[in-house]
Amino acid sequence: MVPIFELEDVSLSYELAGGARNVLRNISFTVSDGEILTFCGASGTGKTSLLRIMAGLTRQTGGTANFRGAPIDGPANDVAIVFQDYSNALLQWRTVGRNVALGIERTLKGTELKDRVMDALRLVGLEKNVNDYPWQLSGGMQQRVQIARALALKPSVLLMDEPFAALDAMTKASLQDELLNIRDKTGANIVFITHDIEEAVYLGDRVAVLRGTPSTVEQLFDIALPKPRNQITTRELPEFLALRHQIHDAIGGHS
Amino acid sequence: MKLSPLLRGIGGLLVFVLAWEFLIQSGMIRFQYLPPPSAIAIAFNELIATPTMYAEMMHTIGAALGSWVIAAMIGIVLGAALGLSKSLRTYTMTSIEVLRPLPPVALIPVALLMFGFSLKTELFVIAIPAIWPILVGTMGGVLSTSTRLREVARSLKLHRSEILFKILIPAAAPSVLVGCRLSMSLSLVLAIVVEMIGNPEGLGYAVVREAQALNPNLMFAYIILIGLLGVLFNHFLVVASKILLPGEFRRPNSLMGR
């Protein structure tokens, strides 16, 4: 079976005034159908750059990056991206409903469009806020709107760039569970970037650790924790704590 | 008792007018040609019953609004083009930065030589300076549309026309409208100036005419009329912005203010 993503020996460097800056080197991994792959690493390890390559927003400078067997050449049709900075990513002059409709209103009309928007909003629990403007909502709700906009496309893959990093701990926990729920309901594959080790373990079926400058995949961890996951019990499991420890060491953290 | 902000504002104005009246009636200040507000009010009453005033007012409104519309069309199209094309900016920004600070009044002799005493002179002198706030506002609005929004548009696979009409234009609209508002007050000011020292018509010339006729009551009545027109013009655009950008207007930190 063809993997969803297949990256081989991918590298990325920018030409800057003071010379080239290498961001990524020898990145190789695959994403297979049905899994949540989380990337974890310290800041500045090129996590976002890697996601942008997968999203088709940045082109790698070396190696091959394939999506469903074909080289990535711009944003693909059933791949949706959720950015970290929700307030920049939402159209402040459009209501929640019309933000969610942005990607589908060209192809869908009338009740079909309305139903799809409401379905997406229901998945993130915002069906009552369809007529609000983004600036009337809390940060967590705004990020939900962005997730709903991505889900409205019915994507087979969700690429998420530290989507919960700017949110408080409680909002973050509830959105993590919502995300796992959404995965179960929609069957979407998720590639999730975070610098939060516990989040990476809690959400992931596998965790890839990025390390170094330029960075590469230091280690891949299989997360064999029982499902459905639970914010309290899962996080108390000895396996969870052991993985947290190992990943912490792999990242190269000191504490 | 709670008074609305509007009533309090009017109250402040009333105090100012009463103080003016008092200072003159009591003889504390004395200028030969500074009438008290009561005399100006009487003159104003007579003025609004004078048919020729309406022709003068329509002339000035026509010159200001006509030039403003011309300026808006040129400014928005040119500003959007400049915001979208880097090479266009490279070739034209120098010329624009040279022309923009030029005092508008300097255009009056140029216009008089080109168009004589005519409405064309007024349109020329008003429209050119009125282009700049709109042009700069539109260009800035398009340029400052966040790269994130452009990426969102790309990742949602929006077509080029969709990016223009759904992302760039609405994102730039608040700063375009701010430019339009600045331009509108500038248009009225310039219409009055060019009528005073260029084309002898309209309200601007009327002020000069009454001053030269040593008729300060009527002169002040005309000045008040011009002031009211300015308030009306601004109010018109505020209302238009509210209709055009219902969401933007209520947003905190909005460029549009309240």
Coordinates of C-alpha atoms in Angstrom, one line a residue:
Chain A
M1 CA 0.0 0.0 0.0
V2 CA 1.2 3.5 -0.9
P3 CA 2.0 5.5 2.2
I4 CA 0.3 8.9 2.7
F5 CA 3.6 10.7 2.9
E6 CA 7.0 9.4 2.0
L7 CA 10.0 11.6 2.7
E8 CA 13.4 10.5 1.7
D9 CA 16.7 12.2 2.5
V10 CA 14.9 15.6 2.5
S11 CA 17.0 18.6 3.3
L12 CA 16.2 22.3 3.4
S13 CA 18.5 25.4 3.4
Y14 CA 17.9 29.0 2.9
E15 CA 20.2 31.4 1.1
L16 CA 20.7 34.3 3.4
A17 CA 22.9 37.4 3.1
G18 CA 25.5 35.9 5.5
G19 CA 25.6 32.6 3.6
A20 CA 23.4 29.5 3.5
R21 CA 21.4 28.5 6.6
N22 CA 20.8 24.8 6.8
V23 CA 17.5 23.9 8.5
L24 CA 16.9 20.2 7.7
R25 CA 19.1 17.3 6.7
N26 CA 18.6 13.6 5.8
I27 CA 15.0 13.6 6.9
S28 CA 13.3 10.3 6.0
F29 CA 10.1 8.9 7.3
T30 CA 6.7 7.7 6.1
V31 CA 3.2 8.4 7.3
S32 CA 0.9 5.4 6.8
D33 CA -2.9 5.4 6.6
G34 CA -4.8 6.0 9.8
E35 CA -2.0 7.1 12.1
I36 CA -1.3 10.2 14.1
L37 CA 2.3 11.1 13.7
T38 CA 3.5 13.8 16.1
F39 CA 6.8 15.7 15.7
C40 CA 8.5 16.9 18.8
G41 CA 11.6 19.0 19.1
A42 CA 13.0 22.1 20.7
S43 CA 12.3 25.5 19.1
G44 CA 14.4 26.2 16.1
T45 CA 14.7 22.6 15.0
G46 CA 12.8 23.1 11.8
K47 CA 9.5 21.5 12.8
T48 CA 7.4 24.1 11.0
S49 CA 9.7 24.0 8.0
L50 CA 9.1 20.3 7.7
L51 CA 5.4 20.6 7.9
R52 CA 5.5 23.4 5.3
I53 CA 7.3 21.0 2.9
M54 CA 4.6 18.4 3.5
A55 CA 1.9 21.1 3.0
G56 CA 3.4 22.1 -0.3
L57 CA 4.0 25.7 0.9
T58 CA 7.8 25.3 0.9
R59 CA 9.9 23.2 -1.5
Q60 CA 12.7 21.1 -0.1
T61 CA 16.2 21.9 -1.4
G62 CA 17.2 18.2 -1.5
G63 CA 15.7 14.7 -1.4
T64 CA 12.2 13.6 -2.4
A65 CA 8.9 14.3 -0.7
N66 CA 5.9 12.3 -2.0
F67 CA 2.2 12.5 -1.2
R68 CA 0.3 9.4 -2.1
G69 CA 3.1 8.3 -4.4
A70 CA 3.5 11.6 -6.3
P71 CA 6.0 14.4 -5.7
I72 CA 4.6 17.3 -3.6
D73 CA 4.0 20.2 -5.9
G74 CA 2.0 22.9 -4.1
P75 CA -0.9 22.3 -1.6
A76 CA -2.6 19.0 -2.4
N77 CA -6.4 18.6 -2.7
D78 CA -7.3 16.7 0.4
V79 CA -4.7 18.0 2.7
A80 CA -5.8 20.7 5.2
I81 CA -3.5 22.9 7.3
V82 CA -4.1 24.3 10.7
F83 CA -1.7 27.1 11.6
Q84 CA -0.6 28.1 15.1
D85 CA -1.6 31.8 14.8
Y86 CA -5.3 31.5 14.5
S87 CA -6.0 35.2 14.7
N88 CA -3.9 35.8 11.6
A89 CA -5.3 32.8 9.8
L90 CA -9.0 33.7 10.2
L91 CA -10.7 36.3 8.1
Q92 CA -11.6 38.9 10.8
W93 CA -14.3 40.4 8.6
R94 CA -16.2 37.2 8.1
T95 CA -18.4 35.4 10.6
V96 CA -17.5 32.0 11.9
G97 CA -19.8 30.3 9.5
R98 CA -18.4 32.2 6.5
N99 CA -14.8 31.5 7.6
V100 CA -15.6 27.8 7.7
A101 CA -17.2 28.1 4.2
L102 CA -14.1 29.8 2.7
G103 CA -12.6 26.7 1.2
I104 CA -15.8 25.0 0.0
E105 CA -18.1 27.8 -1.1
R106 CA -16.9 27.7 -4.7
T107 CA -17.9 24.1 -5.2
L108 CA -20.9 23.8 -2.9
K109 CA -24.0 26.0 -2.9
G110 CA -27.2 26.5 -0.9
T111 CA -28.2 24.0 1.7
E112 CA -25.4 21.7 0.8
L113 CA -22.9 24.3 1.8
K114 CA -24.8 25.2 4.9
D115 CA -25.0 21.6 6.0
R116 CA -21.3 21.0 5.5
V117 CA -20.4 24.2 7.5
M118 CA -22.8 23.2 10.3
D119 CA -21.4 19.6 10.3
A120 CA -17.9 21.0 10.6
L121 CA -18.9 23.4 13.4
R122 CA -20.6 20.6 15.3
L123 CA -17.4 18.5 15.2
V124 CA -15.7 21.3 17.2
G125 CA -18.7 22.3 19.3
L126 CA -19.2 25.7 17.8
E127 CA -22.6 25.3 16.1
K128 CA -24.1 28.1 18.2
N129 CA -21.4 30.6 17.2
V130 CA -22.0 30.4 13.5
N131 CA -22.9 34.1 13.3
D132 CA -20.2 35.5 15.6
Y133 CA -17.1 37.2 14.4
P134 CA -13.7 35.6 15.3
W135 CA -12.7 38.6 17.5
Q136 CA -15.8 37.9 19.7
L137 CA -14.5 34.5 20.6
S138 CA -11.8 33.2 23.0
G139 CA -8.5 31.9 21.7
G140 CA -9.5 28.3 22.0
M141 CA -12.8 28.9 20.2
Q142 CA -10.9 30.8 17.4
Q143 CA -8.6 27.8 17.0
R144 CA -11.7 25.6 16.8
V145 CA -13.0 27.7 14.0
Q146 CA -9.7 27.1 12.1
I147 CA -10.0 23.4 12.7
A148 CA -13.6 23.4 11.5
R149 CA -12.5 25.3 8.3
A150 CA -10.0 22.5 7.7
L151 CA -12.5 19.8 8.5
A152 CA -15.1 21.3 6.1
L153 CA -12.8 20.3 3.3
K154 CA -13.3 16.7 4.3
P155 CA -9.5 16.2 4.1
S156 CA -7.8 12.9 4.3
V157 CA -4.9 14.5 6.0
L158 CA -4.7 17.3 8.6
L159 CA -1.4 19.0 9.0
M160 CA -1.3 20.9 12.3
D161 CA 1.5 23.3 13.3
E162 CA 1.6 23.7 17.1
P163 CA -2.2 24.4 17.0
F164 CA -2.6 24.4 20.8
A165 CA 0.6 26.1 21.8
A166 CA -0.9 29.5 22.5
L167 CA -3.8 28.1 24.6
D168 CA -4.1 27.6 28.3
A169 CA -3.7 24.1 29.8
M170 CA -7.4 23.4 30.3
T171 CA -8.4 24.5 26.8
K172 CA -5.5 22.6 25.4
A173 CA -6.5 19.4 27.2
S174 CA -10.1 19.6 25.9
L175 CA -9.0 20.3 22.4
Q176 CA -6.6 17.4 22.5
D177 CA -9.5 15.1 23.3
E178 CA -11.7 16.7 20.7
L179 CA -9.0 16.1 18.1
L180 CA -8.8 12.4 19.0
N181 CA -12.6 12.3 18.7
I182 CA -12.6 14.0 15.4
R183 CA -10.0 11.5 14.1
D184 CA -12.2 8.6 15.2
K185 CA -15.2 10.2 13.5
T186 CA -13.6 11.3 10.3
G187 CA -10.7 8.9 9.9
A188 CA -8.4 11.7 8.9
N189 CA -4.6 11.2 9.1
I190 CA -3.0 13.7 11.3
V191 CA 0.5 15.1 11.3
F192 CA 0.9 17.2 14.5
I193 CA 3.8 19.4 15.5
T194 CA 4.4 20.4 19.0
H195 CA 7.2 21.3 21.4
D196 CA 5.1 19.8 24.3
I197 CA 6.4 16.3 25.0
E198 CA 3.4 15.1 26.9
E199 CA 1.1 16.4 24.1
A200 CA 3.2 14.5 21.5
V201 CA 2.9 11.2 23.5
Y202 CA -0.8 11.7 24.4
L203 CA -1.9 12.3 20.8
G204 CA 0.5 10.3 18.8
D205 CA 0.5 6.8 17.5
R206 CA 4.2 7.5 16.8
V207 CA 6.4 10.4 17.9
A208 CA 9.3 11.6 15.8
V209 CA 11.9 13.6 17.6
L210 CA 13.8 16.3 15.6
R211 CA 17.2 17.3 16.9
G212 CA 20.3 19.3 15.9
T213 CA 21.1 22.2 13.6
P214 CA 20.4 21.4 10.8
S215 CA 18.0 19.0 12.3
T216 CA 17.1 15.4 11.4
V217 CA 14.9 12.7 12.8
E218 CA 16.8 11.7 15.9
Q219 CA 14.5 8.8 16.9
L220 CA 11.0 7.4 16.2
F221 CA 8.9 6.1 19.1
D222 CA 5.9 3.8 18.8
I223 CA 3.3 4.8 21.3
A224 CA 1.5 1.7 22.3
L225 CA -0.7 3.3 24.9
P226 CA -4.3 2.0 25.2
K227 CA -7.1 3.8 23.4
P228 CA -9.3 5.8 24.0
R229 CA -6.9 7.9 25.8
N230 CA -7.8 9.8 29.0
Q231 CA -6.3 13.0 30.3
I232 CA -6.0 11.6 33.8
T233 CA -5.5 7.8 33.5
T234 CA -3.4 7.7 30.4
R235 CA -1.0 10.3 31.8
E236 CA -0.6 8.2 35.0
L237 CA 0.5 5.1 33.1
P238 CA 4.1 4.0 33.8
E239 CA 4.5 3.5 30.0
F240 CA 3.4 7.1 29.5
L241 CA 5.9 8.3 32.0
A242 CA 8.7 6.1 30.5
L243 CA 8.0 7.4 27.0
R244 CA 8.0 11.0 28.3
H245 CA 11.4 10.3 29.9
Q246 CA 12.9 8.7 26.8
I247 CA 11.6 11.5 24.5
H248 CA 12.9 14.1 26.8
D249 CA 16.4 12.5 26.6
A250 CA 16.1 12.2 22.8
I251 CA 15.3 15.9 22.4
G252 CA 18.4 16.7 24.5
G253 CA 16.6 18.6 27.2
H254 CA 18.3 19.4 30.5
S255 CA 16.3 19.6 33.7
Chain B
M1 CA -28.9 62.6 35.5
K2 CA -27.0 61.0 32.7
L3 CA -26.6 62.9 29.4
S4 CA -25.7 61.3 26.2
P5 CA -22.2 62.1 24.8
L6 CA -23.8 64.0 21.9
L7 CA -25.8 66.2 24.3
R8 CA -22.6 66.9 26.4
G9 CA -20.7 67.8 23.2
I10 CA -23.5 70.2 22.2
G11 CA -23.3 71.6 25.7
G12 CA -19.6 72.3 25.3
L13 CA -20.3 74.1 22.0
L14 CA -23.0 76.1 23.7
V15 CA -20.7 77.3 26.4
F16 CA -18.2 78.4 23.8
V17 CA -20.8 80.3 21.8
L18 CA -22.2 82.0 24.9
A19 CA -18.7 83.0 26.0
W20 CA -18.1 84.5 22.6
E21 CA -21.4 86.4 22.8
F22 CA -20.7 87.6 26.3
L23 CA -17.2 88.8 25.6
I24 CA -18.4 90.9 22.7
Q25 CA -21.6 92.2 24.2
S26 CA -19.8 93.2 27.4
G27 CA -17.1 95.0 25.4
M28 CA -14.3 92.9 26.8
I29 CA -13.0 92.2 23.3
R30 CA -13.5 94.5 20.5
F31 CA -12.8 94.0 16.8
Q32 CA -14.5 96.1 14.2
Y33 CA -15.4 93.1 12.1
L34 CA -15.9 90.4 14.7
P35 CA -19.7 90.0 15.1
P36 CA -21.3 88.3 18.1
P37 CA -22.9 84.8 17.4
S38 CA -26.4 86.3 17.6
A39 CA -25.7 88.6 14.6
I40 CA -24.1 85.6 12.7
A41 CA -27.2 83.5 13.5
I42 CA -29.5 86.2 12.0
A43 CA -27.3 86.4 8.9
F44 CA -27.3 82.6 8.7
N45 CA -31.0 82.6 8.7
E46 CA -31.1 85.1 5.9
L47 CA -28.5 83.2 4.0
I48 CA -30.5 79.9 4.0
A49 CA -33.4 81.9 2.5
T50 CA -31.2 83.2 -0.3
P51 CA -31.6 81.1 -3.5
T52 CA -28.2 82.1 -5.0
M53 CA -26.5 80.5 -2.0
Y54 CA -27.8 77.1 -3.1
A55 CA -26.2 77.5 -6.5
E56 CA -22.9 78.4 -4.8
M57 CA -23.2 75.4 -2.4
M58 CA -24.0 73.0 -5.2
H59 CA -21.0 74.3 -7.1
T60 CA -18.7 73.6 -4.2
I61 CA -20.2 70.2 -3.4
G62 CA -20.0 69.3 -7.0
A63 CA -16.3 70.3 -7.2
A64 CA -15.4 68.5 -3.9
L65 CA -17.4 65.3 -4.5
G66 CA -16.6 65.1 -8.2
S67 CA -12.9 65.4 -7.5
W68 CA -13.1 63.0 -4.7
V69 CA -14.8 60.4 -6.9
I70 CA -12.1 60.8 -9.6
A71 CA -9.4 60.6 -6.9
A72 CA -10.9 57.5 -5.4
M73 CA -11.1 55.7 -8.7
I74 CA -7.5 56.5 -9.6
G75 CA -6.2 56.0 -6.1
I76 CA -7.8 52.6 -5.5
V77 CA -6.9 51.2 -8.9
L78 CA -3.3 52.5 -8.8
G79 CA -2.9 51.7 -5.1
A80 CA -4.1 48.1 -5.6
A81 CA -1.7 47.7 -8.6
L82 CA 1.2 49.1 -6.6
G83 CA 0.4 46.8 -3.7
L84 CA 0.3 43.8 -6.0
S85 CA 3.3 44.5 -8.2
K86 CA 6.8 44.9 -6.8
S87 CA 8.2 46.0 -10.2
L88 CA 5.6 48.7 -10.6
R89 CA 6.5 49.9 -7.1
T90 CA 10.2 50.0 -8.0
Y91 CA 9.5 52.1 -11.1
T92 CA 7.0 54.5 -9.7
M93 CA 7.4 55.0 -6.0
T94 CA 10.2 57.6 -6.5
S95 CA 7.9 59.7 -8.6
I96 CA 5.1 59.3 -6.2
E97 CA 7.2 60.3 -3.2
V98 CA 8.4 63.4 -5.1
L99 CA 4.8 64.4 -6.1
R100 CA 3.1 63.6 -2.8
P101 CA 4.5 66.3 -0.5
L102 CA 4.0 69.0 -3.1
P103 CA 1.7 71.6 -1.5
P104 CA -1.6 71.4 -3.3
V105 CA -1.9 75.2 -3.5
A106 CA 1.1 75.2 -5.9
L107 CA -1.1 73.5 -8.4
I108 CA -3.4 76.4 -8.6
P109 CA -1.3 78.6 -11.0
V110 CA -0.6 75.5 -13.1
A111 CA -4.3 74.7 -13.4
L112 CA -5.3 78.3 -14.1
L113 CA -2.8 78.4 -17.0
M114 CA -4.1 75.1 -18.3
F115 CA -7.8 75.4 -17.8
G116 CA -8.5 79.1 -17.1
F117 CA -11.3 80.1 -14.6
S118 CA -13.3 76.9 -14.9
L119 CA -14.6 73.9 -13.0
K120 CA -11.8 71.9 -14.6
T121 CA -9.3 74.0 -12.7
E122 CA -11.0 73.1 -9.4
L123 CA -11.2 69.4 -10.3
F124 CA -7.5 69.3 -11.2
V125 CA -6.3 71.1 -8.1
I126 CA -8.5 69.0 -5.8
A127 CA -8.3 65.6 -7.4
I128 CA -4.5 65.3 -7.6
P129 CA -3.7 65.8 -3.9
A130 CA -6.8 63.8 -2.9
I131 CA -5.4 60.8 -4.7
W132 CA -2.5 60.3 -2.3
P133 CA -4.3 59.3 0.9
I134 CA -6.4 56.8 -1.0
L135 CA -3.5 55.5 -3.0
V136 CA -1.2 55.1 0.0
G137 CA -4.1 53.6 2.1
T138 CA -5.0 51.0 -0.6
M139 CA -1.3 50.1 -1.3
G140 CA -0.6 49.7 2.4
G141 CA -3.7 47.7 2.9
V142 CA -2.8 45.3 0.1
L143 CA 0.8 45.0 1.2
S144 CA 0.0 44.5 4.9
T145 CA -2.4 41.6 4.2
S146 CA -0.6 39.0 6.3
T147 CA 1.4 36.3 4.5
R148 CA -0.5 33.9 6.7
L149 CA -3.8 34.8 5.0
R150 CA -2.1 34.3 1.6
E151 CA -1.0 30.9 2.7
V152 CA -4.5 30.1 4.0
A153 CA -5.8 31.0 0.6
R154 CA -3.2 28.8 -1.1
S155 CA -3.8 25.9 1.1
L156 CA -7.6 26.2 0.6
K157 CA -6.8 26.2 -3.2
L158 CA -8.7 29.4 -3.8
H159 CA -8.6 30.7 -7.4
R160 CA -6.7 34.0 -8.2
S161 CA -10.0 35.9 -8.5
E162 CA -11.1 34.5 -5.2
I163 CA -7.9 35.6 -3.5
L164 CA -8.4 39.1 -4.9
F165 CA -12.1 39.5 -4.0
K166 CA -12.3 37.4 -0.8
I167 CA -8.9 38.0 0.8
L168 CA -7.0 41.0 -0.6
I169 CA -9.8 43.5 -1.1
P170 CA -11.7 42.9 2.2
A171 CA -8.4 42.8 4.1
A172 CA -7.4 46.2 2.5
A173 CA -10.9 47.7 2.8
P174 CA -10.5 49.4 6.2
S175 CA -7.3 51.2 5.2
V176 CA -8.9 52.1 1.8
L177 CA -11.8 53.6 3.6
V178 CA -9.6 55.5 6.0
G179 CA -7.8 56.9 3.0
C180 CA -11.2 57.9 1.4
R181 CA -12.2 59.7 4.6
L182 CA -8.9 61.7 4.7
S183 CA -9.4 62.5 1.1
M184 CA -12.9 63.7 1.5
S185 CA -12.1 66.3 4.1
L186 CA -9.0 67.3 2.0
S187 CA -11.3 67.7 -1.1
L188 CA -13.6 70.1 0.7
V189 CA -10.7 72.1 2.1
L190 CA -9.1 72.3 -1.4
A191 CA -12.4 73.2 -3.0
I192 CA -12.7 76.2 -0.7
V193 CA -9.1 77.2 -1.2
V194 CA -9.2 77.0 -5.0
E195 CA -12.4 79.0 -5.1
M196 CA -10.8 81.6 -2.9
I197 CA -7.7 82.1 -4.9
G198 CA -8.3 80.3 -8.2
N199 CA -11.7 80.0 -9.8
P200 CA -14.1 82.7 -8.3
E201 CA -17.2 80.6 -7.8
G202 CA -18.9 78.6 -5.0
L203 CA -18.8 79.0 -1.3
G204 CA -15.0 79.7 -1.1
Y205 CA -15.4 82.8 -3.3
A206 CA -18.5 83.8 -1.4
V207 CA -16.5 84.1 1.8
V208 CA -13.9 86.3 0.1
R209 CA -16.6 88.3 -1.6
E210 CA -18.4 89.1 1.7
A211 CA -15.2 89.9 3.4
Q212 CA -14.2 92.4 0.7
A213 CA -17.7 93.8 0.9
L214 CA -17.1 94.4 4.7
N215 CA -20.0 92.2 5.5
P216 CA -18.6 90.0 8.4
N217 CA -22.0 88.7 9.5
L218 CA -22.6 87.1 6.1
M219 CA -19.0 86.0 5.8
F220 CA -19.3 84.1 9.1
A221 CA -22.6 82.6 8.0
Y222 CA -20.8 81.2 4.9
I223 CA -18.0 79.9 7.1
I224 CA -20.5 78.1 9.3
L225 CA -22.2 76.6 6.2
I226 CA -18.8 75.3 5.1
G227 CA -18.2 73.8 8.5
L228 CA -21.6 72.1 8.4
L229 CA -20.8 70.7 5.0
G230 CA -17.6 69.2 6.4
V231 CA -19.4 67.5 9.2
L232 CA -22.0 66.2 6.8
F233 CA -19.3 64.8 4.4
N234 CA -17.5 63.0 7.2
H235 CA -20.8 61.6 8.6
F236 CA -21.7 60.3 5.1
L237 CA -18.5 58.3 5.0
V238 CA -18.8 57.0 8.5
V239 CA -22.3 55.7 7.7
A240 CA -21.1 54.3 4.4
S241 CA -18.2 52.4 6.2
K242 CA -20.7 51.0 8.6
I243 CA -22.8 49.6 5.8
L244 CA -19.8 48.4 3.7
L245 CA -17.9 46.7 6.6
P246 CA -20.4 45.7 9.3
G247 CA -18.0 43.4 11.1
E248 CA -14.9 45.5 10.8
F249 CA -16.7 48.5 12.4
R250 CA -17.5 46.7 15.6
R251 CA -14.1 45.1 16.0
P252 CA -12.0 46.4 18.8
N253 CA -8.7 47.9 17.6
S254 CA -10.3 48.5 14.3
L255 CA -8.7 51.1 12.0
M256 CA -12.2 52.5 11.5
G257 CA -12.7 53.8 15.0
R258 CA -16.2 54.3 16.0

